[in-house]
Amino acid sequence: MKGFDLKNELERLKQQDLYRSRRVIESPQGVKITIDGRRVLNFCSNDYLGLANHPQVISTFQQAANKYGVGSGSAHLICGHSLAHHQLEEEIAAFTGRERALLFSTGYMANIGVISALIQQGDEILEDKLNHASLLEGGLLSGATFKRYLHVNTESLQKKINHSKAAKRIIVTDGVFSMDGDFAPLTKLAKIAKQHKSALMVDDAHGFGVLGQKGGGLVEQLALTQTDVPILMGTFGKAFGTAGAFIAGSEDLIETLIQKSRAYVYTTAMPAAIASATSMSLKLLINENWRREKLQALISQFKQGAKQLGLNLMDSTSAIQPILIGDPQKAMALSQHLLELGILVTAIRPPTVAKGQARLRVTFSANHQENDVNSLLSILESVQSL
Ligand SMILES: *Cc1c(COP(=O)(O)O)cnc(C)c1O
């Protein structure tokens, strides 16, 4: 492999404290997980509602595996689209109040698949600067003129859109931002999109299931309809505790994606048993509002405690509560120290976040107890002087 120089590049990452390695988890996902034979208290999972290891989700998955087997056998358009997939699509459409929904194998694929199916060279895409990597990737892949506006800044968006001459335009944003935990100004974005005859796409991976009375996400919380947000994306790997993703919108949008979205057409359908398990998660999260209420209570408890400790929290009211550290080496050392004390909180470093913005990213689950948050706070206090 002449010219690749992989060793040097890896060495450089190590020296800059930007080298990444994986922890091997030996237990189910949960509030307590096992690493190297040790039970640690987990504050970095996206299993916000505690459904990833829920007995009813597991048994539904097992029964569906007995009925459908494990592999789906092919892409949706060949012979991989099972009754379980079809029912989940109908349930998601009804749940989100959209005409139709379409399943994708992952959220990453949904994002690149939708954007690149809808726009191309000559069109224009406007993205929030802190959008998820998959949304940025989709924009680049599409070949459309790519513009990024300042984070949650509608004036910056207005300026860019005023100069736009493209025939087709799409504004794309995270709902809840994955590394900062703050919300996109969706009501304003919907208004701007309408004024400028632009499409609007919202990726609510971190809001779906968690926000809104029923768990319909940020669009439910803000009462935004299909007309306001014509392209809605959500994932199942976070609050739903399963895997995969969906796009919800008009009949014409979904039919267009079935015809044209390469990340939909040219890939094996998710296992049918995953779709069945996801239907059970949906039922649980609609009916068990206590999960959302408990999560909110834990978030408030943490924010209040962290404020008293003088921790540098960011402007977030969501289950994502980053503690800004700045220096990647310091963030890594803190995370390592916390782990030694039995608490798992990951350090997030560039290029996932901007330079000088390394942080500890704390996330909460409805399965945490008040005492878990107290433990986290007292251990954070003890390492604060580090
Ligand atoms: C996690 C995430 C995705 C990717 O979803 P996967 O199903 O994990 O591929 C996309 N967008 C956002 C905002 C996310 O947080």
Short mmCIF file of C-alpha atoms and ligand atoms in Angstrom, two decimals:
data_model
loop_
_atom_site.label_atom_id
_atom_site.label_comp_id
_atom_site.label_asym_id
_atom_site.label_seq_id
_atom_site.Cartn_x
_atom_site.Cartn_y
_atom_site.Cartn_z
CA MET A 1 0.00 0.00 0.00
CA LYS A 2 2.48 2.56 -1.20
CA GLY A 3 1.77 6.19 -0.30
CA PHE A 4 -0.76 5.46 2.42
CA ASP A 5 1.47 5.94 5.47
CA LEU A 6 -1.18 4.62 7.87
CA LYS A 7 1.26 4.12 10.75
CA ASN A 8 2.35 7.75 10.74
CA GLU A 9 -1.19 9.03 10.66
CA LEU A 10 -2.18 6.75 13.57
CA GLU A 11 0.85 7.92 15.51
CA ARG A 12 -0.13 11.53 14.91
CA LEU A 13 -3.67 10.86 16.24
CA LYS A 14 -2.19 9.25 19.38
CA GLN A 15 0.10 12.20 20.01
CA GLN A 16 -2.78 14.66 19.72
CA ASP A 17 -4.99 12.63 22.08
CA LEU A 18 -7.41 12.05 19.22
CA TYR A 19 -6.91 8.29 18.93
CA ARG A 20 -10.14 6.32 19.36
CA SER A 21 -10.56 2.83 20.70
CA ARG A 22 -13.54 0.68 21.55
CA ARG A 23 -14.63 -0.70 24.89
CA VAL A 24 -15.90 -4.25 24.88
CA ILE A 25 -19.26 -4.54 26.69
CA GLU A 26 -20.00 -7.93 28.22
CA SER A 27 -23.61 -7.36 29.32
CA PRO A 28 -26.91 -6.09 27.90
CA GLN A 29 -27.20 -2.35 27.38
CA GLY A 30 -28.44 -0.67 30.55
CA VAL A 31 -27.81 1.68 33.44
CA LYS A 32 -25.21 -0.79 34.75
CA ILE A 33 -23.00 -2.49 32.18
CA THR A 34 -20.05 -4.86 32.47
CA ILE A 35 -16.61 -3.84 31.15
CA ASP A 36 -13.57 -6.04 31.85
CA GLY A 37 -15.67 -8.02 34.31
CA ARG A 38 -16.50 -4.86 36.28
CA ARG A 39 -20.01 -3.42 36.71
CA VAL A 40 -20.01 0.32 35.97
CA LEU A 41 -22.71 2.96 36.10
CA ASN A 42 -23.41 4.00 32.52
CA PHE A 43 -24.05 7.63 31.51
CA CYS A 44 -23.37 7.49 27.78
CA SER A 45 -25.98 5.32 26.14
CA ASN A 46 -28.75 6.64 23.85
CA ASP A 47 -31.17 4.11 25.36
CA TYR A 48 -33.12 7.06 26.76
CA LEU A 49 -36.26 5.18 27.75
CA GLY A 50 -34.59 1.99 28.94
CA LEU A 51 -36.18 -0.18 26.23
CA ALA A 52 -33.07 -1.82 24.72
CA ASN A 53 -33.24 -4.66 27.25
CA HIS A 54 -36.97 -4.56 28.05
CA PRO A 55 -38.49 -8.06 28.59
CA GLN A 56 -41.48 -7.42 26.29
CA VAL A 57 -39.28 -6.05 23.51
CA ILE A 58 -37.02 -9.09 23.84
CA SER A 59 -39.88 -11.61 23.83
CA THR A 60 -41.53 -9.93 20.82
CA PHE A 61 -38.18 -10.13 19.03
CA GLN A 62 -37.86 -13.84 19.93
CA GLN A 63 -41.40 -14.69 18.77
CA ALA A 64 -40.87 -12.80 15.52
CA ALA A 65 -37.57 -14.63 14.94
CA ASN A 66 -39.49 -17.90 15.35
CA LYS A 67 -42.03 -16.71 12.79
CA TYR A 68 -39.79 -14.93 10.24
CA GLY A 69 -36.33 -16.38 10.90
CA VAL A 70 -33.35 -14.08 11.30
CA GLY A 71 -32.26 -12.74 7.92
CA SER A 72 -34.73 -10.85 5.76
CA GLY A 73 -33.15 -12.49 2.71
CA SER A 74 -33.14 -9.56 0.30
CA ALA A 75 -33.86 -5.91 -0.31
CA HIS A 76 -37.39 -4.55 0.27
CA LEU A 77 -38.09 -4.34 -3.46
CA ILE A 78 -37.08 -7.95 -4.19
CA CYS A 79 -38.59 -10.24 -1.54
CA GLY A 80 -37.39 -8.87 1.81
CA HIS A 81 -40.40 -6.68 2.73
CA SER A 82 -42.29 -8.67 5.35
CA LEU A 83 -45.66 -8.13 6.99
CA ALA A 84 -43.77 -7.03 10.14
CA HIS A 85 -42.01 -4.25 8.17
CA HIS A 86 -45.25 -3.21 6.52
CA GLN A 87 -47.16 -3.01 9.80
CA LEU A 88 -44.40 -0.98 11.46
CA GLU A 89 -44.49 1.52 8.56
CA GLU A 90 -48.24 1.93 8.99
CA GLU A 91 -47.90 2.35 12.76
CA ILE A 92 -45.17 4.98 12.36
CA ALA A 93 -47.23 6.90 9.78
CA ALA A 94 -50.22 6.96 12.16
CA PHE A 95 -48.02 7.82 15.15
CA THR A 96 -46.31 10.75 13.42
CA GLY A 97 -49.51 11.95 11.72
CA ARG A 98 -47.92 11.62 8.29
CA GLU A 99 -49.41 9.98 5.20
CA ARG A 100 -46.73 7.34 4.88
CA ALA A 101 -43.49 6.11 6.44
CA LEU A 102 -40.61 4.13 5.00
CA LEU A 103 -38.09 2.01 6.91
CA PHE A 104 -34.33 2.23 6.41
CA SER A 105 -31.71 -0.12 7.85
CA THR A 106 -29.93 2.67 9.74
CA GLY A 107 -30.36 6.38 10.35
CA TYR A 108 -27.12 7.07 8.55
CA MET A 109 -28.49 5.41 5.44
CA ALA A 110 -31.87 7.13 5.72
CA ASN A 111 -30.16 10.52 5.74
CA ILE A 112 -27.84 9.96 2.80
CA GLY A 113 -30.60 8.08 0.96
CA VAL A 114 -33.24 10.80 1.24
CA ILE A 115 -31.12 13.82 0.51
CA SER A 116 -29.38 12.32 -2.50
CA ALA A 117 -32.70 11.11 -3.93
CA LEU A 118 -34.33 14.54 -3.72
CA ILE A 119 -31.68 16.99 -4.89
CA GLN A 120 -28.78 17.05 -7.29
CA GLN A 121 -26.26 19.31 -8.98
CA GLY A 122 -27.79 22.75 -9.56
CA ASP A 123 -30.03 22.51 -6.49
CA GLU A 124 -29.12 23.88 -3.08
CA ILE A 125 -28.91 22.45 0.42
CA LEU A 126 -28.71 24.57 3.58
CA GLU A 127 -27.57 22.81 6.74
CA ASP A 128 -27.05 23.81 10.35
CA LYS A 129 -23.33 23.86 11.08
CA LEU A 130 -23.68 21.25 13.83
CA ASN A 131 -25.83 18.78 11.88
CA HIS A 132 -25.09 15.08 12.28
CA ALA A 133 -22.32 13.69 10.06
CA SER A 134 -24.80 11.65 8.00
CA LEU A 135 -26.77 14.77 7.03
CA LEU A 136 -23.60 16.53 5.93
CA GLU A 137 -22.58 13.41 4.02
CA GLY A 138 -25.96 13.26 2.27
CA GLY A 139 -25.58 16.87 1.19
CA LEU A 140 -22.10 16.30 -0.22
CA LEU A 141 -23.15 13.08 -1.95
CA SER A 142 -26.09 14.79 -3.66
CA GLY A 143 -23.81 17.11 -5.66
CA ALA A 144 -26.05 20.09 -4.81
CA THR A 145 -24.55 23.45 -3.80
CA PHE A 146 -23.78 22.99 -0.14
CA LYS A 147 -24.21 25.78 2.42
CA ARG A 148 -23.91 25.69 6.19
CA TYR A 149 -25.53 28.32 8.38
CA LEU A 150 -24.46 29.19 11.93
CA HIS A 151 -25.78 26.85 14.61
CA VAL A 152 -29.53 27.41 15.34
CA ASN A 153 -29.14 30.89 13.84
CA THR A 154 -32.12 31.73 11.63
CA GLU A 155 -30.63 35.10 10.64
CA SER A 156 -27.60 33.35 9.23
CA LEU A 157 -29.93 31.02 7.34
CA GLN A 158 -32.00 33.98 6.06
CA LYS A 159 -28.88 35.68 4.71
CA LYS A 160 -27.81 32.59 2.83
CA ILE A 161 -31.27 31.83 1.50
CA ASN A 162 -31.80 35.44 0.31
CA HIS A 163 -28.84 34.98 -2.03
CA SER A 164 -30.02 31.65 -3.34
CA LYS A 165 -30.95 31.36 -7.00
CA ALA A 166 -31.41 27.61 -7.16
CA ALA A 167 -34.67 26.24 -8.51
CA LYS A 168 -34.87 23.62 -5.75
CA ARG A 169 -33.82 24.18 -2.16
CA ILE A 170 -33.84 22.09 0.98
CA ILE A 171 -33.17 23.18 4.58
CA VAL A 172 -31.90 20.32 6.75
CA THR A 173 -31.48 20.23 10.53
CA ASP A 174 -31.15 17.95 13.53
CA GLY A 175 -34.16 18.29 15.87
CA VAL A 176 -32.20 17.73 19.09
CA PHE A 177 -28.50 18.24 18.35
CA SER A 178 -26.55 15.12 19.13
CA MET A 179 -23.45 16.63 20.73
CA ASP A 180 -24.87 19.82 22.29
CA GLY A 181 -28.33 18.55 23.27
CA ASP A 182 -30.06 21.81 22.31
CA PHE A 183 -33.12 22.14 20.03
CA ALA A 184 -33.42 23.49 16.50
CA PRO A 185 -35.74 26.52 16.16
CA LEU A 186 -38.17 24.41 14.12
CA THR A 187 -41.16 26.74 14.13
CA LYS A 188 -39.04 29.54 12.67
CA LEU A 189 -37.33 27.19 10.23
CA ALA A 190 -40.73 25.99 8.99
CA LYS A 191 -41.78 29.60 8.42
CA ILE A 192 -38.60 30.44 6.51
CA ALA A 193 -38.96 27.28 4.43
CA LYS A 194 -42.51 28.27 3.46
CA GLN A 195 -41.54 31.87 2.63
CA HIS A 196 -38.77 30.70 0.35
CA LYS A 197 -40.59 27.71 -1.13
CA SER A 198 -37.93 25.46 0.27
CA ALA A 199 -38.25 21.87 1.46
CA LEU A 200 -37.52 21.24 5.16
CA MET A 201 -36.06 18.05 6.56
CA VAL A 202 -35.76 17.34 10.30
CA ASP A 203 -33.66 14.52 11.75
CA ASP A 204 -35.15 13.90 15.18
CA ALA A 205 -32.98 10.92 16.16
CA HIS A 206 -32.61 12.20 19.74
CA GLY A 207 -36.09 13.69 20.15
CA PHE A 208 -38.23 10.89 18.76
CA GLY A 209 -39.72 8.84 21.61
CA VAL A 210 -38.42 11.27 24.23
CA LEU A 211 -40.14 14.60 23.52
CA GLY A 212 -43.85 15.38 23.12
CA GLN A 213 -46.80 14.09 25.15
CA LYS A 214 -46.91 10.81 23.21
CA GLY A 215 -43.21 10.68 22.34
CA GLY A 216 -43.68 12.04 18.82
CA GLY A 217 -40.52 14.13 19.23
CA LEU A 218 -39.81 17.82 18.74
CA VAL A 219 -42.39 18.11 15.93
CA GLU A 220 -45.09 16.83 18.27
CA GLN A 221 -43.95 19.16 21.06
CA LEU A 222 -44.17 22.13 18.68
CA ALA A 223 -47.31 20.83 16.91
CA LEU A 224 -45.67 20.91 13.49
CA THR A 225 -47.59 19.03 10.81
CA GLN A 226 -46.53 17.36 7.57
CA THR A 227 -47.11 20.70 5.82
CA ASP A 228 -44.69 22.43 8.20
CA VAL A 229 -42.05 19.68 8.18
CA PRO A 230 -42.56 17.68 4.99
CA ILE A 231 -39.58 15.36 5.54
CA LEU A 232 -39.33 13.83 9.01
CA MET A 233 -36.62 11.36 9.98
CA GLY A 234 -36.39 9.34 13.19
CA THR A 235 -34.28 6.41 14.36
CA PHE A 236 -35.01 3.25 16.35
CA GLY A 237 -31.52 2.72 17.79
CA LYS A 238 -31.95 5.38 20.48
CA ALA A 239 -35.16 5.84 22.52
CA PHE A 240 -36.80 2.82 20.82
CA GLY A 241 -33.98 0.55 21.98
CA THR A 242 -33.89 -1.45 18.71
CA ALA A 243 -32.23 -0.56 15.38
CA GLY A 244 -33.04 1.10 12.06
CA ALA A 245 -34.78 4.30 11.04
CA PHE A 246 -37.69 5.79 9.14
CA ILE A 247 -38.64 8.68 6.90
CA ALA A 248 -42.21 9.96 7.24
CA GLY A 249 -44.02 12.31 4.88
CA SER A 250 -46.39 12.52 1.96
CA GLU A 251 -47.45 9.61 -0.22
CA ASP A 252 -45.47 11.14 -3.10
CA LEU A 253 -42.33 11.55 -1.00
CA ILE A 254 -42.35 7.93 0.12
CA GLU A 255 -43.11 6.60 -3.37
CA THR A 256 -40.26 8.73 -4.76
CA LEU A 257 -37.86 7.23 -2.21
CA ILE A 258 -38.98 3.70 -3.08
CA GLN A 259 -38.18 4.42 -6.73
CA LYS A 260 -35.01 6.48 -6.33
CA SER A 261 -33.27 6.24 -2.98
CA ARG A 262 -30.18 4.12 -3.56
CA ALA A 263 -29.59 3.55 0.17
CA TYR A 264 -33.11 2.10 0.25
CA VAL A 265 -33.11 0.12 -2.99
CA TYR A 266 -29.65 -1.46 -2.91
CA THR A 267 -29.51 -2.89 0.58
CA THR A 268 -30.90 -5.84 2.52
CA ALA A 269 -34.02 -5.08 4.55
CA MET A 270 -33.55 -4.95 8.34
CA PRO A 271 -34.47 -8.28 9.97
CA ALA A 272 -38.26 -8.60 10.30
CA ALA A 273 -37.85 -9.45 14.00
CA ILE A 274 -36.28 -6.01 14.54
CA ALA A 275 -39.37 -4.44 12.97
CA SER A 276 -41.65 -6.48 15.28
CA ALA A 277 -39.60 -5.57 18.35
CA THR A 278 -39.79 -1.91 17.28
CA SER A 279 -43.60 -2.13 17.10
CA MET A 280 -43.57 -3.33 20.72
CA SER A 281 -41.26 -0.44 21.73
CA LEU A 282 -43.67 1.97 20.04
CA LYS A 283 -46.59 0.54 22.02
CA LEU A 284 -44.65 0.78 25.29
CA LEU A 285 -43.43 4.29 24.74
CA ILE A 286 -46.87 5.61 23.80
CA ASN A 287 -48.54 4.00 26.81
CA GLU A 288 -45.82 4.55 29.41
CA ASN A 289 -45.57 8.28 29.69
CA TRP A 290 -43.85 7.80 33.06
CA ARG A 291 -40.62 7.01 31.20
CA ARG A 292 -40.52 10.51 29.67
CA GLU A 293 -41.57 12.14 32.95
CA LYS A 294 -38.93 10.28 34.95
CA LEU A 295 -36.25 11.15 32.41
CA GLN A 296 -37.17 14.85 32.68
CA ALA A 297 -36.99 14.67 36.48
CA LEU A 298 -33.51 13.10 36.34
CA ILE A 299 -32.33 15.78 33.87
CA SER A 300 -33.59 18.57 36.16
CA GLN A 301 -31.96 16.93 39.19
CA PHE A 302 -28.63 16.74 37.35
CA LYS A 303 -28.77 20.29 36.01
CA GLN A 304 -29.52 21.68 39.43
CA GLY A 305 -26.74 19.67 41.09
CA ALA A 306 -24.22 20.48 38.36
CA LYS A 307 -25.00 24.18 38.68
CA GLN A 308 -24.25 24.05 42.39
CA LEU A 309 -20.91 22.38 41.62
CA GLY A 310 -20.14 25.12 39.09
CA LEU A 311 -19.75 22.64 36.21
CA ASN A 312 -19.65 24.15 32.75
CA LEU A 313 -22.93 22.80 31.33
CA MET A 314 -24.15 23.74 27.87
CA ASP A 315 -27.51 25.21 26.89
CA SER A 316 -29.43 21.94 26.91
CA THR A 317 -32.65 20.76 28.51
CA SER A 318 -32.54 17.36 26.80
CA ALA A 319 -31.22 13.99 27.97
CA ILE A 320 -27.87 14.99 26.42
CA GLN A 321 -26.00 17.08 29.02
CA PRO A 322 -22.48 17.92 27.87
CA ILE A 323 -19.94 19.26 30.35
CA LEU A 324 -17.60 21.50 28.39
CA ILE A 325 -13.91 20.83 29.12
CA GLY A 326 -12.08 22.28 26.11
CA ASP A 327 -8.80 20.41 25.96
CA PRO A 328 -9.09 16.85 24.55
CA GLN A 329 -6.33 15.51 26.80
CA LYS A 330 -8.07 16.80 29.90
CA ALA A 331 -11.43 15.43 28.74
CA MET A 332 -9.83 12.01 28.19
CA ALA A 333 -8.11 12.05 31.58
CA LEU A 334 -11.38 12.95 33.34
CA SER A 335 -13.28 10.21 31.53
CA GLN A 336 -10.57 7.68 32.44
CA HIS A 337 -10.61 8.79 36.04
CA LEU A 338 -14.40 8.51 36.25
CA LEU A 339 -14.21 4.99 34.85
CA GLU A 340 -11.73 3.99 37.53
CA LEU A 341 -14.31 5.20 40.04
CA GLY A 342 -17.01 3.08 38.37
CA ILE A 343 -18.74 5.69 36.20
CA LEU A 344 -18.80 5.54 32.41
CA VAL A 345 -18.98 8.96 30.70
CA THR A 346 -17.38 9.30 27.28
CA ALA A 347 -15.14 12.14 26.26
CA ILE A 348 -16.11 13.65 22.90
CA ARG A 349 -13.24 15.19 20.97
CA PRO A 350 -12.58 16.77 17.59
CA PRO A 351 -13.43 16.14 14.81
CA THR A 352 -16.81 15.11 16.31
CA VAL A 353 -16.91 18.55 17.95
CA ALA A 354 -15.03 21.74 17.08
CA LYS A 355 -11.46 22.35 18.24
CA GLY A 356 -11.30 23.56 21.84
CA GLN A 357 -14.75 22.11 22.51
CA ALA A 358 -13.86 18.69 23.89
CA ARG A 359 -16.41 17.63 26.46
CA LEU A 360 -17.78 14.94 28.68
CA ARG A 361 -21.10 13.92 27.17
CA VAL A 362 -23.47 12.77 29.90
CA THR A 363 -26.72 11.11 28.85
CA PHE A 364 -29.60 9.90 30.99
CA SER A 365 -32.05 7.03 30.79
CA ALA A 366 -35.48 6.56 32.38
CA ASN A 367 -33.97 3.52 34.08
CA HIS A 368 -31.54 5.65 36.09
CA GLN A 369 -32.54 6.26 39.71
CA GLU A 370 -32.23 9.47 41.71
CA ASN A 371 -29.37 7.81 43.60
CA ASP A 372 -27.47 7.17 40.36
CA VAL A 373 -27.56 10.89 39.58
CA ASN A 374 -26.39 11.63 43.15
CA SER A 375 -23.47 9.22 42.67
CA LEU A 376 -22.55 10.88 39.39
CA LEU A 377 -22.66 14.35 40.96
CA SER A 378 -20.56 13.43 43.97
CA ILE A 379 -17.95 11.72 41.82
CA LEU A 380 -17.87 14.69 39.44
CA GLU A 381 -17.28 16.88 42.48
CA SER A 382 -14.38 14.68 43.59
CA VAL A 383 -12.62 14.79 40.21
CA GLN A 384 -13.35 18.47 39.59
CA SER A 385 -9.99 19.61 40.91
CA LEU A 386 -8.15 17.38 38.41
C1 LIG B 1 -27.57 8.46 15.69
C2 LIG B 1 -27.91 9.49 14.70
C3 LIG B 1 -28.05 9.17 13.35
C4 LIG B 1 -27.69 7.82 12.81
O1 LIG B 1 -28.63 6.86 13.12
P1 LIG B 1 -28.18 5.33 13.15
O2 LIG B 1 -29.46 4.58 13.11
O3 LIG B 1 -27.40 5.13 14.39
O4 LIG B 1 -27.36 5.12 11.91
C5 LIG B 1 -28.48 10.16 12.49
N1 LIG B 1 -28.73 11.41 12.92
C6 LIG B 1 -28.58 11.76 14.21
C7 LIG B 1 -28.87 13.16 14.63
C8 LIG B 1 -28.14 10.81 15.13
O5 LIG B 1 -27.95 11.17 16.40
#
